[in-house]
Short mmCIF file of C-alpha atoms and ligand atoms in Angstrom, two decimals:
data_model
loop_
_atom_site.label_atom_id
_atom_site.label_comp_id
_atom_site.label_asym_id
_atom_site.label_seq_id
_atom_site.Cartn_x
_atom_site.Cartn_y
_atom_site.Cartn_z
CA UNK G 1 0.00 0.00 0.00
CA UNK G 2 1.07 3.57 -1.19
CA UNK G 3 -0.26 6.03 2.16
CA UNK G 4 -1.97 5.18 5.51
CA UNK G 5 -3.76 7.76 7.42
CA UNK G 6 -3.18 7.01 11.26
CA UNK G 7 -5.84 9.00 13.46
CA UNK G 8 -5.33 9.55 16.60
CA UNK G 9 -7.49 10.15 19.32
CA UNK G 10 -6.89 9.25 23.08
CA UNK G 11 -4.06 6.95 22.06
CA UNK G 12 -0.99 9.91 21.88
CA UNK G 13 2.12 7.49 21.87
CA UNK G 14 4.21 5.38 19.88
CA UNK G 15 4.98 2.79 21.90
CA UNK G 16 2.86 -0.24 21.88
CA UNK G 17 0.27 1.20 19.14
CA UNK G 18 -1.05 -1.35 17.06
CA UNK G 19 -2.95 0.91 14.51
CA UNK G 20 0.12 2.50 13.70
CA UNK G 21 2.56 -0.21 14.00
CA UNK G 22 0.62 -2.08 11.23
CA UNK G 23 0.87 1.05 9.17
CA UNK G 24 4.56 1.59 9.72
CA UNK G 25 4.48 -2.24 8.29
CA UNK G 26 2.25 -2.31 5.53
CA UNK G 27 2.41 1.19 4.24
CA UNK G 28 4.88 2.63 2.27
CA UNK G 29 4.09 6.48 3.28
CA UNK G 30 2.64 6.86 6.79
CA UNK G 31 0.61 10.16 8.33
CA UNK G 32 -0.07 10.53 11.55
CA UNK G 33 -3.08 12.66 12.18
CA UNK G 34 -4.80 14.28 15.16
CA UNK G 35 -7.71 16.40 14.37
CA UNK G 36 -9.23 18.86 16.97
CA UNK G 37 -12.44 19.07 17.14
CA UNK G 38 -13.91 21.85 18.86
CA UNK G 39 -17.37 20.40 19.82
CA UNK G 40 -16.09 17.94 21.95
CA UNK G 41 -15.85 19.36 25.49
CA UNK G 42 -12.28 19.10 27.46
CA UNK G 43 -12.67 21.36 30.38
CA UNK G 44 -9.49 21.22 32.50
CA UNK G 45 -7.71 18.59 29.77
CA UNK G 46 -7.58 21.29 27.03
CA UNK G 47 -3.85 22.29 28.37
CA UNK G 48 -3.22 18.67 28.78
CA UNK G 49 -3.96 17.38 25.80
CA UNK G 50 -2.16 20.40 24.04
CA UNK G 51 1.33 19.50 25.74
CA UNK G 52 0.81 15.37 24.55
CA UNK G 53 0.26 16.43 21.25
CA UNK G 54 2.93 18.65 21.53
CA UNK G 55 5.73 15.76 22.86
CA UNK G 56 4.11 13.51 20.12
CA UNK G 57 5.00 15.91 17.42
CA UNK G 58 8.21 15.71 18.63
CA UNK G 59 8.91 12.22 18.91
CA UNK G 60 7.45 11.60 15.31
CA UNK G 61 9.55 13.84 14.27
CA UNK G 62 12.52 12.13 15.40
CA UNK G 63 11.83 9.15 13.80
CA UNK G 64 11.15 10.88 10.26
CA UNK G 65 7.42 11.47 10.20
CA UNK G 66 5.35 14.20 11.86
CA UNK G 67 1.84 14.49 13.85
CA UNK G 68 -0.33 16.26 10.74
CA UNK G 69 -2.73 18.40 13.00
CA UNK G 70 -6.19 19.94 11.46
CA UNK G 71 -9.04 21.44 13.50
CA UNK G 72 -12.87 20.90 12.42
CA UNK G 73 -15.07 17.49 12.35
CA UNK G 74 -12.87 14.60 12.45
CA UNK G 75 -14.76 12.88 10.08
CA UNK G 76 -14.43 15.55 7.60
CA UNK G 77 -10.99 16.65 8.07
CA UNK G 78 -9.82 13.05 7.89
CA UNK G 79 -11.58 12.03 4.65
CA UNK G 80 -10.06 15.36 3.10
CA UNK G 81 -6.87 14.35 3.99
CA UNK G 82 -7.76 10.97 2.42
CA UNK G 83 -8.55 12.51 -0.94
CA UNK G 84 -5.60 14.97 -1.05
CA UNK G 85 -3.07 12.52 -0.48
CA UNK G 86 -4.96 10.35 -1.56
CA UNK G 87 -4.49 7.54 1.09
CA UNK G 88 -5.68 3.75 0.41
CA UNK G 89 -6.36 3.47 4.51
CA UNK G 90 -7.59 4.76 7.69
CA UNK G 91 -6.43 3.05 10.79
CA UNK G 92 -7.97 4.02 14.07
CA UNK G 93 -7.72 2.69 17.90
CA UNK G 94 -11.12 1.02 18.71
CA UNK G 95 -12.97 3.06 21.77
CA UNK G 96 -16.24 2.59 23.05
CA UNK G 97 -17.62 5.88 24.24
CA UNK G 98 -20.89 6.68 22.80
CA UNK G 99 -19.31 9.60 20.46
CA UNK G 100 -16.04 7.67 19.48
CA UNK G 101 -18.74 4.97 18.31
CA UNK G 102 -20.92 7.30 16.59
CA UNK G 103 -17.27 9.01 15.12
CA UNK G 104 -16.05 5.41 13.79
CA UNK G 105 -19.52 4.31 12.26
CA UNK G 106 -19.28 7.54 10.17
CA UNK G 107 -15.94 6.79 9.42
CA UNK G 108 -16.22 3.74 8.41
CA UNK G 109 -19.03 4.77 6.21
CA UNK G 110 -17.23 7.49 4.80
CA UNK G 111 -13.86 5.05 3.95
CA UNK G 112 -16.76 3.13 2.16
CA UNK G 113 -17.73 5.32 -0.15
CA UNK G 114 -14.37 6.49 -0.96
CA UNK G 115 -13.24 2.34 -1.57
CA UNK G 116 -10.69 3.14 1.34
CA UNK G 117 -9.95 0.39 3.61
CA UNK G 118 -11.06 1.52 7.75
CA UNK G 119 -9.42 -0.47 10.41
CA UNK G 120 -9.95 -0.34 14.24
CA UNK G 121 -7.21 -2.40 16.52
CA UNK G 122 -7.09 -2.74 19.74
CA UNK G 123 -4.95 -0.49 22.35
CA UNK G 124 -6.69 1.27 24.45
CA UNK G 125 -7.90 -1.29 27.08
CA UNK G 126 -5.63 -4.56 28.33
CA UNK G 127 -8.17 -7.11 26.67
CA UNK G 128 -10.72 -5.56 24.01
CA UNK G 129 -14.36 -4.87 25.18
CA UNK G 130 -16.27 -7.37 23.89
CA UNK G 131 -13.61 -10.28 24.35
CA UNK G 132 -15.00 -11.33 27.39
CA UNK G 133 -18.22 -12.88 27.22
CA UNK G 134 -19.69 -14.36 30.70
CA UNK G 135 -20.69 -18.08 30.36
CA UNK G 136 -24.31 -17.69 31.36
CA UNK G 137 -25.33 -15.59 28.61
CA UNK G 138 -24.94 -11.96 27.87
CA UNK G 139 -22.64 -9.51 25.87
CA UNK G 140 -20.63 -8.16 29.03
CA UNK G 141 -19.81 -8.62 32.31
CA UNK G 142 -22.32 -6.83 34.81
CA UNK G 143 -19.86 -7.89 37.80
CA UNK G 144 -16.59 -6.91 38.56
CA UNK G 145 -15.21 -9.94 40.58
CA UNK G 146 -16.26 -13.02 37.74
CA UNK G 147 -14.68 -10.68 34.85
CA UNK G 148 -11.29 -10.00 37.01
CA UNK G 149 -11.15 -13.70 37.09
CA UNK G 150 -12.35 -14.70 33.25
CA UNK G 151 -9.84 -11.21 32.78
CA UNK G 152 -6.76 -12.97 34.09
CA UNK G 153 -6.91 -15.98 32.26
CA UNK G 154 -7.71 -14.42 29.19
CA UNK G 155 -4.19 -14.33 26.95
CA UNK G 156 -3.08 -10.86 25.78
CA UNK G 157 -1.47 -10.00 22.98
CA UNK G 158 2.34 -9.20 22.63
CA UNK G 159 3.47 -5.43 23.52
CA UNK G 160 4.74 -3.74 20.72
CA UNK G 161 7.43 -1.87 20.69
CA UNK G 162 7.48 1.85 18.91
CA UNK G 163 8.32 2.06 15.60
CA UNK G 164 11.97 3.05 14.22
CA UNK G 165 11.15 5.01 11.08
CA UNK G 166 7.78 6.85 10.38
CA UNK G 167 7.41 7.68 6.36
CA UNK G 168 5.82 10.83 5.91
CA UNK G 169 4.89 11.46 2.64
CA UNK G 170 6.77 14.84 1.07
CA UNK G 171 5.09 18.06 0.78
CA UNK G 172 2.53 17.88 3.50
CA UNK G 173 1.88 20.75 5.58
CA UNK G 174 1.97 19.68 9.17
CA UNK G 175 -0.46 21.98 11.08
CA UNK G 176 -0.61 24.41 14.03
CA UNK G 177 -0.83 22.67 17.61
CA UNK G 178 -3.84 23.99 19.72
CA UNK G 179 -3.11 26.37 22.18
CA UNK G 180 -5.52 26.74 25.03
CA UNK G 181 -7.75 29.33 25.02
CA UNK G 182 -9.10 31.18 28.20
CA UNK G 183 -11.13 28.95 29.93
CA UNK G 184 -9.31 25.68 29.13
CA UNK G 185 -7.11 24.56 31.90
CA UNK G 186 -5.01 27.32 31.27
CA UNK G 187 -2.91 28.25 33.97
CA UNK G 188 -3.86 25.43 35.74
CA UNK G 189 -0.30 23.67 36.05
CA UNK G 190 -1.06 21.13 38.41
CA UNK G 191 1.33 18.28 39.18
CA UNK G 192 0.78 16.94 35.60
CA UNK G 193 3.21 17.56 32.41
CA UNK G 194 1.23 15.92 29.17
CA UNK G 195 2.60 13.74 27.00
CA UNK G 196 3.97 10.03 26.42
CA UNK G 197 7.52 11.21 27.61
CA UNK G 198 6.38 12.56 30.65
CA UNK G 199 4.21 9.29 30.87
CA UNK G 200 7.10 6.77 30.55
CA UNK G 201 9.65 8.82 33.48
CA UNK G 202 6.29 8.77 35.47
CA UNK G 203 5.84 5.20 35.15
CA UNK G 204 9.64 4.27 34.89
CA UNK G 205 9.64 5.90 38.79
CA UNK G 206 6.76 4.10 39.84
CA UNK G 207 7.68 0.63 38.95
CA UNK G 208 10.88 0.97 40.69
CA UNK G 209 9.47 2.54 43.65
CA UNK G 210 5.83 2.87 43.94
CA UNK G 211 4.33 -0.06 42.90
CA UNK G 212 5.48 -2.70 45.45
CA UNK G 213 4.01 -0.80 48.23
CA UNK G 214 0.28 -0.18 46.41
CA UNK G 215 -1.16 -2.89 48.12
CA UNK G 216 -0.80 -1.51 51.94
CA UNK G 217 -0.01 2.47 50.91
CA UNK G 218 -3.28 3.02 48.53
CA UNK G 219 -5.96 4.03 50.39
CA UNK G 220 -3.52 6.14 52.35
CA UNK G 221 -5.16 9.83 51.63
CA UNK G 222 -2.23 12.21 52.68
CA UNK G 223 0.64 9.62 51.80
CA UNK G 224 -0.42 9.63 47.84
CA UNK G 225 1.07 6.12 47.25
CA UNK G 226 -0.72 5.67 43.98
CA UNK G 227 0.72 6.24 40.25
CA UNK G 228 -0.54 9.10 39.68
CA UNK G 229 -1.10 7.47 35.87
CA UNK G 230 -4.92 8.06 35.13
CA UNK G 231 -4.19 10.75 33.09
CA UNK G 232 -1.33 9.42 30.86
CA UNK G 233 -3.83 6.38 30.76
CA UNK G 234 -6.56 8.31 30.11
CA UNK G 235 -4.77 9.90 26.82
CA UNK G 236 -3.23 6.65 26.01
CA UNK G 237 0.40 8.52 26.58
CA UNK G 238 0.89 4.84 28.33
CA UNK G 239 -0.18 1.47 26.62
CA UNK G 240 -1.97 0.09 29.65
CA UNK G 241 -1.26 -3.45 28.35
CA UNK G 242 2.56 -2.40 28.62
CA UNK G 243 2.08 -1.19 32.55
CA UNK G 244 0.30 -4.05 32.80
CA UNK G 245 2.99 -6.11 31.68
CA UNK G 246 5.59 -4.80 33.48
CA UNK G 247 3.71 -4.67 36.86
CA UNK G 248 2.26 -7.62 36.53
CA UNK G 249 3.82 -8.85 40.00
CA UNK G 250 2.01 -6.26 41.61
CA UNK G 251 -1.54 -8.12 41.65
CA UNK G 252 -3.15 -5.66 43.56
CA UNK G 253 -2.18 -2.65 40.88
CA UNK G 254 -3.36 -4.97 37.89
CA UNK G 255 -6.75 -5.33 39.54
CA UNK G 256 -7.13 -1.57 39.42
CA UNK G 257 -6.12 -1.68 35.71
CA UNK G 258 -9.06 -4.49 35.31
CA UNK G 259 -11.66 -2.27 36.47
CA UNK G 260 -10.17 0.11 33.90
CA UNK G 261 -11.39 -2.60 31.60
CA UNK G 262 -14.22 -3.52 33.22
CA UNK G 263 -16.44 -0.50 32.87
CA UNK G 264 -14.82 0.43 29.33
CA UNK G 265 -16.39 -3.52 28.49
CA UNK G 266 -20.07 -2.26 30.24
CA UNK G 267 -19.41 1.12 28.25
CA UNK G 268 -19.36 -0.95 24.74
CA UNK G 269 -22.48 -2.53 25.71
CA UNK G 270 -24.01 0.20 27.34
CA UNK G 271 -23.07 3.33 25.58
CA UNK G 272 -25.76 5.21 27.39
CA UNK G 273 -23.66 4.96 30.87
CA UNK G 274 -23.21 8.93 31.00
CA UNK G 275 -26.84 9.85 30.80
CA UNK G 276 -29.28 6.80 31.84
CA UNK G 277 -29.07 4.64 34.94
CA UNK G 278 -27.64 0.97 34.11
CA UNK G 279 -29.65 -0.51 36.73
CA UNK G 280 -32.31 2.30 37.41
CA UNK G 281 -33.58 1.81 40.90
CA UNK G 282 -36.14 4.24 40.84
CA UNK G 283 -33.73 6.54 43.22
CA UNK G 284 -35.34 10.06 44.07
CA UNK G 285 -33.16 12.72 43.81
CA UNK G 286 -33.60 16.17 45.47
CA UNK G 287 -33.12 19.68 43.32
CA UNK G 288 -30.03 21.03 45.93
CA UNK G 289 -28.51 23.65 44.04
CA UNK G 290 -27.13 25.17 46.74
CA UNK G 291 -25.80 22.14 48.54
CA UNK G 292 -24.12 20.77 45.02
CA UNK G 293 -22.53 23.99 44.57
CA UNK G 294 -21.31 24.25 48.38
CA UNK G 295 -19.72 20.58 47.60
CA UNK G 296 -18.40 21.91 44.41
CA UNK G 297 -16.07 24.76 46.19
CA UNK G 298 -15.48 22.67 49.18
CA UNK G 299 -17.24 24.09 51.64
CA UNK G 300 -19.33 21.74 52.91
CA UNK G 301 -18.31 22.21 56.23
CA UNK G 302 -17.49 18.49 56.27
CA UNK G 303 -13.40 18.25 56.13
CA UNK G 304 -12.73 15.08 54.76
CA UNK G 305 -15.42 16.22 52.01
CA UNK G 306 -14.33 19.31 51.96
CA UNK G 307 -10.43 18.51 51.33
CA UNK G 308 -11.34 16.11 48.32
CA UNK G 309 -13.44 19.09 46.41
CA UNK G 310 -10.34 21.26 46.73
CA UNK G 311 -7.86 19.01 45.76
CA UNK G 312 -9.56 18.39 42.67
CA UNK G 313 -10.08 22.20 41.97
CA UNK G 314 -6.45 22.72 42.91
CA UNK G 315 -4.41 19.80 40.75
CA UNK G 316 -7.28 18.79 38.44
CA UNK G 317 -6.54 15.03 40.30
CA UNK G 318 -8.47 13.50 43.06
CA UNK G 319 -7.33 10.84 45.23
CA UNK G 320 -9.74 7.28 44.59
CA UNK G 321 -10.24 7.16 48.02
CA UNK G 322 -11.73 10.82 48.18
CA UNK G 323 -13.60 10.62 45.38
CA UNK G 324 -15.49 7.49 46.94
CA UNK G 325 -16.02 9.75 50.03
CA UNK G 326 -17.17 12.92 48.01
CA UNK G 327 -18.86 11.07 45.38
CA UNK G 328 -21.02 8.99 48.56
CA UNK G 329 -21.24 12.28 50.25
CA UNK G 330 -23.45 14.24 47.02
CA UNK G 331 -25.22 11.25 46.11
CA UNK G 332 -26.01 10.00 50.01
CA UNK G 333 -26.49 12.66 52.34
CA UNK G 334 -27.10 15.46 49.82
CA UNK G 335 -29.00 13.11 47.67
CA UNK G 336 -28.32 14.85 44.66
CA UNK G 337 -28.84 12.85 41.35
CA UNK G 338 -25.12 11.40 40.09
CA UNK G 339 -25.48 12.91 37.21
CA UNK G 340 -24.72 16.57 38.45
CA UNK G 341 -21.79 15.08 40.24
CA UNK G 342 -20.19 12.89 37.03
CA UNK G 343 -20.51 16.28 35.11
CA UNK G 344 -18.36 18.28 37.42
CA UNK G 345 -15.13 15.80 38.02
CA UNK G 346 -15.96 15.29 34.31
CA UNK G 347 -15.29 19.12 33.79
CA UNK G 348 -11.98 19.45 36.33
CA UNK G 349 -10.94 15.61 36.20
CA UNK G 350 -7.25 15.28 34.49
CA UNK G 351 -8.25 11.55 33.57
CA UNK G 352 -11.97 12.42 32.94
CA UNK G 353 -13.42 9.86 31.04
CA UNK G 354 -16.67 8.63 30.36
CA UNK G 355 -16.53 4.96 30.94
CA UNK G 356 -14.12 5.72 34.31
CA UNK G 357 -15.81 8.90 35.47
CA UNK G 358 -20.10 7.61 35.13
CA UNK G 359 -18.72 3.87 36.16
CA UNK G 360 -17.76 4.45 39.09
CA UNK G 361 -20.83 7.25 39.96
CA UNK G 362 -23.04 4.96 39.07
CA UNK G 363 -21.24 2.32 41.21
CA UNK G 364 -21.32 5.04 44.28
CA UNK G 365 -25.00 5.78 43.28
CA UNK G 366 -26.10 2.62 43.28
CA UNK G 367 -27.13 2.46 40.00
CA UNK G 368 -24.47 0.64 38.71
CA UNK G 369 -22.39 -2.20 38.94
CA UNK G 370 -22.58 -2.36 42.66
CA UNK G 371 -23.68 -5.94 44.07
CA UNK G 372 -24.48 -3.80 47.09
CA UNK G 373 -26.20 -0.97 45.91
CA UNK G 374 -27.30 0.52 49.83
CA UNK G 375 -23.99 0.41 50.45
CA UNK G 376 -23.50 3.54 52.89
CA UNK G 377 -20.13 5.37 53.69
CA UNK G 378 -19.21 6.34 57.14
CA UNK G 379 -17.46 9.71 56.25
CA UNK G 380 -16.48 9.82 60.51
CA UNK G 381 -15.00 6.50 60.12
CA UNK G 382 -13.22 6.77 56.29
CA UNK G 383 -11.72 10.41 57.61
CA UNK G 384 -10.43 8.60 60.89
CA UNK G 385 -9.13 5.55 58.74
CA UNK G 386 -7.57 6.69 55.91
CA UNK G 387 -6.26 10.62 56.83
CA UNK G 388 -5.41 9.30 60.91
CA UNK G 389 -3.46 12.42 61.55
CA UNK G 390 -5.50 15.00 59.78
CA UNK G 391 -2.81 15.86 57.25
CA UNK G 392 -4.80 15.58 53.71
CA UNK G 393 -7.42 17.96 55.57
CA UNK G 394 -4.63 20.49 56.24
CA UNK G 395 -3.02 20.32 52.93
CA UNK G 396 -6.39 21.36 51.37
CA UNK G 397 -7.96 23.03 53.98
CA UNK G 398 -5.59 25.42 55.23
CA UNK G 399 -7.79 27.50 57.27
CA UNK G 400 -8.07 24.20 59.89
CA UNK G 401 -4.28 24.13 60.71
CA UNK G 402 -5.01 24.87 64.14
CA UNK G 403 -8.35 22.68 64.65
CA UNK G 404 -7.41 19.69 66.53
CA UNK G 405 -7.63 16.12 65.02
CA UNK G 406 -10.15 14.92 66.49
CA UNK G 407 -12.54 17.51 65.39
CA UNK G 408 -11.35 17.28 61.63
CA UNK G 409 -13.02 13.99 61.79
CA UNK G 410 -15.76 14.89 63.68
CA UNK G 411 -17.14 18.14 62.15
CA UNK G 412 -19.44 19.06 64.64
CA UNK G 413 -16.64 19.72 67.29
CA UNK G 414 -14.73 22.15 65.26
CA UNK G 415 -15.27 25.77 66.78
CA UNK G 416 -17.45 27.85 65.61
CA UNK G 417 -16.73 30.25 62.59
CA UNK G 418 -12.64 28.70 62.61
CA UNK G 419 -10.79 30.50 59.51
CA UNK G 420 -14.04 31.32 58.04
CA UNK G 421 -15.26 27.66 57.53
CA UNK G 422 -18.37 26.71 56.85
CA UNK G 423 -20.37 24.85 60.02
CA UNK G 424 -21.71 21.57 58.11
CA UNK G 425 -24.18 21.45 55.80
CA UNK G 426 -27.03 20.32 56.98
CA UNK G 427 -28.29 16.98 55.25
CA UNK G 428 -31.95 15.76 54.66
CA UNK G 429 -33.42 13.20 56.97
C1 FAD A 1 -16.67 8.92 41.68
C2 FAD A 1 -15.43 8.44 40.95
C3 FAD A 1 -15.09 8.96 39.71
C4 FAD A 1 -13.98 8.50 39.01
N1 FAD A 1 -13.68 9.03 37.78
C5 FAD A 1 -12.62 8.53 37.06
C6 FAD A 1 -12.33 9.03 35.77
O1 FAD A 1 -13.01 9.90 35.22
N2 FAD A 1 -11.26 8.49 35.11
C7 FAD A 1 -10.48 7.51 35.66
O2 FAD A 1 -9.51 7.08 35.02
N3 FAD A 1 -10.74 7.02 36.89
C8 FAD A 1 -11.79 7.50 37.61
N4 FAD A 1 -12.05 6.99 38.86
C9 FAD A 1 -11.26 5.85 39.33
C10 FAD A 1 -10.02 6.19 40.20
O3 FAD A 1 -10.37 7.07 41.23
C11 FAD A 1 -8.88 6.79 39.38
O4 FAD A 1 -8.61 5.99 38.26
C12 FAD A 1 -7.60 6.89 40.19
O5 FAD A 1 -7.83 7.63 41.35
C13 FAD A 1 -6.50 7.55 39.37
O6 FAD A 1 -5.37 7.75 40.13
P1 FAD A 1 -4.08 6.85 39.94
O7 FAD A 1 -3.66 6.87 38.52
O8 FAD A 1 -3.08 7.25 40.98
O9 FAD A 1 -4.66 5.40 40.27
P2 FAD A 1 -3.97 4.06 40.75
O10 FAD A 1 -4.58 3.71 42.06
O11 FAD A 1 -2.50 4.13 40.69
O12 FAD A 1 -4.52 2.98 39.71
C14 FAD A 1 -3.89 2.76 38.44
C15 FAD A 1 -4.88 2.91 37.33
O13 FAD A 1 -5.93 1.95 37.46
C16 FAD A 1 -7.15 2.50 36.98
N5 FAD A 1 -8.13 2.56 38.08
C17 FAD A 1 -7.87 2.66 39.40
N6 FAD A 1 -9.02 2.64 40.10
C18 FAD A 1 -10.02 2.55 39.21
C19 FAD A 1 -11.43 2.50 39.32
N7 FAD A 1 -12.06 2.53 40.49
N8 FAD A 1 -12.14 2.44 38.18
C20 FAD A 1 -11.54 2.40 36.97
N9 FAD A 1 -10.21 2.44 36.81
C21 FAD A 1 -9.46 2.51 37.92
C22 FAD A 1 -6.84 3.90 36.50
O14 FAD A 1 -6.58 3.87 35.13
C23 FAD A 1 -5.60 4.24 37.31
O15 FAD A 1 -4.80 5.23 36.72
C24 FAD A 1 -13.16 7.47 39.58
C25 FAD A 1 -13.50 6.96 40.84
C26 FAD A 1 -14.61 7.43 41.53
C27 FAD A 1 -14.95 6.84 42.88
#
């Protein structure tokens, strides 16, 4: 074959990418493309995403080729590419959200009617969506434990390794990179740098020195003694079949990449997940606009709450453990429908994601994939558990670093007015 266009979408690397490996193989010219679309929302990600596109411009380049950037409908920019170059292919990583689906099938349709071969491979998940099929019947797994168990048998594919030589074709013009506008995570420099350079130090550290301890250090709020990886996951900077390879002595680490896996496999089936309950339980939810946006600043007046919210307006990152506590605190005490909740970390959340993000709300909510869906959070007994000494509170909530422990935990013995805080909200019944 003459030219392959490789789109790409949340897969920014070069390591382990099967959709362009197999045009680096098969193709004698290869392009690279990344088309910006500005309908699709990115909230805090927008300076993100620019700084991964950004590194993978400049590893392409390295290896001969280039990242060929146009802005508009991906659809439309790719198929004009197509024609112009012309190219005989399109190769794209498979993805399950409801608008990458609805982006392939027009794809797809488009490659038709231009007799240009479309092909999806596989990438973005450990084992494809859909490879997994539970022996009682159905087209996914509705529960976590039986697919982390069907998931571990299941034989993966080899990692790839990135290619040496990428063969642009001559005379193409590559493309300004986005630059964040106002309003898109500018100025926002969390603890994040994006790209798949940044990715592979981050992960290089964390295999040598993070990893062994996940099992007892994860839930432990102001120790941080998780990767820190969602987002270079979330933009496919990392092949999480290659951190799964190379961690895969670390079974406690690998089961977090499975439930990775396991909601993008209920988000193939279930496209829906971001807007309609997957197991509606005819849950009443209460119009609190007041109390959603009080949890939205972080001042609840609950700490442990409280501390969570601010982290994630600070870095753009929340700690799992606080998310579970300020996800249960919206949807339980405030009952406040999900849905409002999903939207916001969807909006600040580095590694926002749709399968991720409304997964695990739903799975808080009880509308989800929970086996126990009345399962209720002790936020007295999580804060005393998990942040012992108070010290997440403090980092976040800096107007408390003179309340004493004790109180942090237990909100109604913090004094009265202290640095301006908020007494707690008060919750219905
Ligand atoms: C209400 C709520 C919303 C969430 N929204 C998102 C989201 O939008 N995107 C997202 O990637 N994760 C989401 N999570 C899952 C989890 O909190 C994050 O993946 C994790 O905190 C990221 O930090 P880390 O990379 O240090 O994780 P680590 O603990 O180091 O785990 C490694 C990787 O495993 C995966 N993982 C870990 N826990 C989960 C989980 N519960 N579900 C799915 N994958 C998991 C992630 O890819 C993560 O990067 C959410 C959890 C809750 C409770």
């Amino acid at each position: 074959m003459d030219t392959a266009v490789v789109l790409f979408n949340r897969d920014l690397r070069v390591h382990d990418h099967p959709a362009l490996a197999e045009a680096c193989a098969t193709a004698r010219h290869v392009v690279p493309l990344f088309v910006v679309d500005p309908a699709v929302p990115r909230g805090g990600r927008a300076r993100f995403l620019a700084e991964c596109l950004a590194d993978l411009r400049e590893t392409l380049r390295g290896r001969g080729g280039d990242l060929v950037i146009r802005h508009g409908d991906p659809v439309t920019e790719t198929m004009r590419l197509v024609r112009a170059l012309p190219a005989q292919a399109v190769h794209v990583s498979d993805d399950v959200s409801a608008l990458a689906r609805r982006r392939q099938r027009r794809l797809a349709q488009e490659c038709a009617r231009h007799r240009t071969a479309f092909r999806t491979f596989p990438g973005v998940t450990i084992v494809p969506p859909g490879a997994l099929r539970p022996s009682g019947g159905g087209d996914h797994y509705r529960v976590f434990t039986p697919y982390w168990r069907a998931w571990s048998r299941h034989p993966l594919r080899e990692v790839l390794g990135a290619p040496a030589v990428v063969p642009l074709p001559p005379g193409l013009e590559p493309g300004p990179l986005p630059v964040p506008g106002p309003g898109m995570g500018v100025g926002r420099r969390g603890p994040f740098e994006g790209g798949e350079t940044a990715a592979r130090e981050r992960m290089g550290r964390w295999l040598k020195h993070g990893v062994q301890e996940y099992a007892e250090g994860h839930d432990d709020l102001a120790g941080d003694r998780t990767s820190r990886l969602g987002p270079y996951l979330r933009f496919g900077c990392l092949s999480p079949l290659e951190l799964g390879a190379l961690a895969s002595a670390a079974d406690d680490f690998v089961r977090q990449l499975c439930w990775r896996d396991f909601f993008h496999q209920v988000t193939a089936a279930f496209p829906r997940i971001g807007r309609d309950d997957y197991r509606p339980r005819g849950r009443e939810w209460r119009d609190d606009a007041d109390g959603a946006q009080a949890w939205k600043e972080g001042m609840t007046g609950v700490p442990i709450v409280d501390a969570g919210m601010r982290q994630l307006l600070a870095e753009g990152w929340m700690h799992n453990r606080a998310r579970m506590i300020t996800a249960s605190f919206l949807v339980r005490k405030l009952c406040v429908d999900w849905r409002v909740g999903a939207e916001h970390f969807f909006a600040l959340l580095l590694d926002g994601d749709v399968p991720d993000n409304c997964g695990n709300w739903q799975w808080v909510a009880g509308t989800g994939n929970d086996t126990r869906p009345n399962r209720v959070v002790n936020l007295v007994r999580q804060a005393r558990r998990f942040d012992p000494r108070g010290e997440y509170i403090r980092r976040y909530l800096p107007e408390l670093e003179a309340a004493p422990t004790g109180a942090l935990h237990e909100p109604w013995r913090l004094p009265e007015g202290i640095g301006g805080y908020p007494p707690p909200l008060a919750v219905p019944g």
